[in-house]
mmCIF file of C-alpha atoms (C1' of nucleotides) in Angstrom:
data_model
loop_
_atom_site.group_PDB
_atom_site.id
_atom_site.type_symbol
_atom_site.label_atom_id
_atom_site.label_comp_id
_atom_site.label_asym_id
_atom_site.label_seq_id
_atom_site.Cartn_x
_atom_site.Cartn_y
_atom_site.Cartn_z
ATOM 1 C CA MET A 1 81.159 -67.103 35.858
ATOM 2 C CA ARG A 2 83.360 -70.088 36.275
ATOM 3 C CA SER A 3 82.105 -71.034 39.753
ATOM 4 C CA LEU A 4 78.635 -71.529 38.325
ATOM 5 C CA TYR A 5 80.029 -73.798 35.657
ATOM 6 C CA ARG A 6 81.696 -75.893 38.299
ATOM 7 C CA ARG A 7 78.255 -77.226 39.279
ATOM 8 C CA PHE A 8 77.802 -78.457 35.728
ATOM 9 C CA TYR A 9 81.225 -80.031 35.661
ATOM 10 C CA ASP A 10 80.486 -81.911 38.868
ATOM 11 C CA ILE A 11 77.409 -83.461 37.311
ATOM 12 C CA VAL A 12 79.111 -84.306 34.042
ATOM 13 C CA ARG A 13 81.898 -86.024 35.924
ATOM 14 C CA LYS A 14 79.315 -88.439 37.328
ATOM 15 C CA ILE A 15 78.149 -89.711 33.963
ATOM 16 C CA PRO A 16 79.343 -93.303 33.773
ATOM 17 C CA ARG A 17 81.291 -94.715 30.891
ATOM 18 C CA GLY A 18 79.115 -95.839 28.036
ATOM 19 C CA ARG A 19 76.278 -93.570 29.120
ATOM 20 C CA VAL A 20 75.223 -90.122 27.978
ATOM 21 C CA ALA A 21 73.211 -87.246 29.410
ATOM 22 C CA THR A 22 71.455 -84.339 27.748
ATOM 23 C CA TYR A 23 72.276 -80.691 28.325
ATOM 24 C CA GLY A 24 68.903 -80.144 29.933
ATOM 25 C CA GLN A 25 69.405 -83.126 32.178
ATOM 26 C CA VAL A 26 72.753 -81.838 33.398
ATOM 27 C CA ALA A 27 71.243 -78.430 34.072
ATOM 28 C CA ARG A 28 68.401 -79.944 36.053
ATOM 29 C CA LEU A 29 70.676 -82.174 38.097
ATOM 30 C CA ALA A 30 72.810 -79.161 38.879
ATOM 31 C CA GLY A 31 69.723 -77.506 40.308
ATOM 32 C CA MET A 32 69.502 -75.031 37.464
ATOM 33 C CA PRO A 33 66.632 -75.955 35.192
ATOM 34 C CA ARG A 34 66.290 -74.057 31.921
ATOM 35 C CA HIS A 35 69.997 -73.475 31.767
ATOM 36 C CA ALA A 36 70.680 -76.087 29.131
ATOM 37 C CA ARG A 37 72.421 -73.592 26.894
ATOM 38 C CA HIS A 38 74.801 -72.635 29.627
ATOM 39 C CA VAL A 39 75.856 -76.219 30.046
ATOM 40 C CA GLY A 40 77.064 -76.156 26.475
ATOM 41 C CA TYR A 41 78.633 -72.775 27.015
ATOM 42 C CA ALA A 42 80.450 -74.045 30.075
ATOM 43 C CA LEU A 43 81.747 -77.101 28.286
ATOM 44 C CA ALA A 44 82.887 -74.966 25.379
ATOM 45 C CA MET A 45 85.281 -73.048 27.580
ATOM 46 C CA LEU A 46 86.375 -76.144 29.433
ATOM 47 C CA PRO A 47 90.166 -76.144 29.470
ATOM 48 C CA ASP A 48 91.911 -79.107 27.898
ATOM 49 C CA GLY A 49 93.153 -81.625 30.384
ATOM 50 C CA GLU A 50 90.183 -81.249 32.724
ATOM 51 C CA ALA A 51 88.902 -84.631 33.848
ATOM 52 C CA VAL A 52 85.396 -83.935 32.620
ATOM 53 C CA PRO A 53 83.824 -86.358 30.137
ATOM 54 C CA TRP A 54 82.271 -83.599 28.046
ATOM 55 C CA HIS A 55 81.725 -86.008 25.154
ATOM 56 C CA ARG A 56 78.982 -87.800 27.085
ATOM 57 C CA VAL A 57 76.720 -84.774 26.866
ATOM 58 C CA LEU A 58 74.350 -84.683 23.888
ATOM 59 C CA ASN A 59 71.325 -82.641 22.928
ATOM 60 C CA SER A 60 67.738 -83.662 23.589
ATOM 61 C CA LYS A 61 67.519 -85.659 20.380
ATOM 62 C CA GLY A 62 70.533 -87.761 21.193
ATOM 63 C CA GLU A 63 72.683 -86.014 18.622
ATOM 64 C CA ILE A 64 76.107 -84.490 18.837
ATOM 65 C CA SER A 65 75.565 -80.799 19.074
ATOM 66 C CA PHE A 66 78.370 -79.169 17.187
ATOM 67 C CA ARG A 67 76.617 -77.271 14.454
ATOM 68 C CA ASP A 68 79.908 -75.914 13.287
ATOM 69 C CA HIS A 69 83.236 -77.605 14.002
ATOM 70 C CA PRO A 70 82.525 -80.914 12.273
ATOM 71 C CA ASP A 71 86.019 -82.069 13.153
ATOM 72 C CA SER A 72 85.289 -81.797 16.864
ATOM 73 C CA ALA A 73 82.041 -83.646 16.301
ATOM 74 C CA ARG A 74 83.939 -86.511 14.735
ATOM 75 C CA HIS A 75 86.281 -86.544 17.673
ATOM 76 C CA GLN A 76 83.357 -86.678 20.100
ATOM 77 C CA ARG A 77 81.818 -89.537 18.223
ATOM 78 C CA ALA A 78 85.085 -91.434 18.295
ATOM 79 C CA LEU A 79 85.327 -90.986 22.044
ATOM 80 C CA LEU A 80 81.808 -92.315 22.505
ATOM 81 C CA GLU A 81 82.321 -95.287 20.254
ATOM 82 C CA ARG A 82 85.435 -96.089 22.222
ATOM 83 C CA GLU A 83 83.016 -96.552 25.141
ATOM 84 C CA ARG A 84 80.786 -98.808 23.093
ATOM 85 C CA VAL A 85 78.112 -96.214 22.491
ATOM 86 C CA VAL A 86 76.544 -97.196 19.192
ATOM 87 C CA PHE A 87 75.400 -94.664 16.628
ATOM 88 C CA ARG A 88 72.287 -95.198 14.613
ATOM 89 C CA GLY A 89 72.992 -93.651 11.255
ATOM 90 C CA GLU A 90 75.353 -90.719 10.945
ATOM 91 C CA LYS A 91 74.678 -88.625 13.970
ATOM 92 C CA ARG A 92 72.203 -90.064 16.402
ATOM 93 C CA ILE A 93 72.428 -92.513 19.227
ATOM 94 C CA SER A 94 69.508 -94.141 20.994
ATOM 95 C CA LEU A 95 68.795 -92.222 24.163
ATOM 96 C CA LYS A 96 66.485 -95.063 25.032
ATOM 97 C CA ARG A 97 69.462 -97.314 25.420
ATOM 98 C CA PHE A 98 72.286 -95.026 26.410
ATOM 99 C CA GLN A 99 70.852 -92.197 28.454
ATOM 100 C CA TRP A 100 72.148 -92.091 31.975
ATOM 101 C CA LYS A 101 69.392 -92.671 34.485
ATOM 102 C CA SER A 102 70.547 -90.452 37.277
ATOM 103 C CA GLU A 103 69.984 -91.661 40.817
ATOM 104 C "C1'" DA V 1 70.147 -49.977 29.054
ATOM 105 C "C1'" DA V 2 69.562 -52.747 24.723
ATOM 106 C "C1'" DA V 3 70.897 -55.921 21.504
ATOM 107 C "C1'" DC V 4 73.307 -60.091 20.457
ATOM 108 C "C1'" DT V 5 75.114 -64.670 21.222
ATOM 109 C "C1'" DG V 6 75.004 -69.545 21.908
ATOM 110 C "C1'" DA V 7 77.905 -77.461 22.279
ATOM 111 C "C1'" DC V 8 69.670 -75.956 24.114
ATOM 112 C "C1'" DT V 9 64.521 -77.538 24.273
ATOM 113 C "C1'" DA V 10 59.709 -78.447 23.701
ATOM 114 C "C1'" DA V 11 55.910 -77.748 20.896
ATOM 115 C "C1'" DT V 12 53.972 -77.445 16.481
ATOM 116 C "C1'" DA V 13 53.303 -78.090 11.459
ATOM 117 C "C1'" DC U 1 60.938 -88.272 9.729
ATOM 118 C "C1'" DT U 2 62.571 -82.858 9.088
ATOM 119 C "C1'" DA U 3 61.863 -77.756 9.718
ATOM 120 C "C1'" DT U 4 60.376 -73.741 12.161
ATOM 121 C "C1'" DT U 5 59.497 -71.070 16.251
ATOM 122 C "C1'" DA U 6 59.236 -69.176 20.470
ATOM 123 C "C1'" DG U 7 61.205 -69.419 24.917
ATOM 124 C "C1'" DC U 8 65.215 -69.665 27.567
ATOM 125 C "C1'" DC U 9 69.199 -66.812 30.467
ATOM 126 C "C1'" DA U 10 74.080 -65.502 31.902
ATOM 127 C "C1'" DG U 11 77.795 -63.160 29.568
ATOM 128 C "C1'" DT U 12 79.466 -59.944 26.284
ATOM 129 C "C1'" DT U 13 79.421 -55.882 23.420
#
DNA sequence: AAACTGACTAATA
DNA sequence: CTATTAGCCAGTT
């Protein structure tokens, strides 16, 4: 249901430039713990042109979470690097340094 | 109703 | 460090 997803979008919109959040974190902040998978699901059907920085959402290990669609993963990485988020190796970033500390 | 599907996670080996 | 596993839950089939 799209109205439920709107809560996720609102949270994601608050992630500052150069910072990232995890799916679980977004779910918790939206008041819906244990709905991490739905955050990803919501972002997947996010229409193009929405002002939601979907690329700042990573999985709990600090990795880009496109198992398939490697091209989209590259795109996401490019968007993050444009914000000075630094990757350690091929896929990971340091959550220690870049995770958004909400409130 | 039942099975299946995920841009997930935490715990365990 | 990687791999596996069980748990998760709204939508879809």
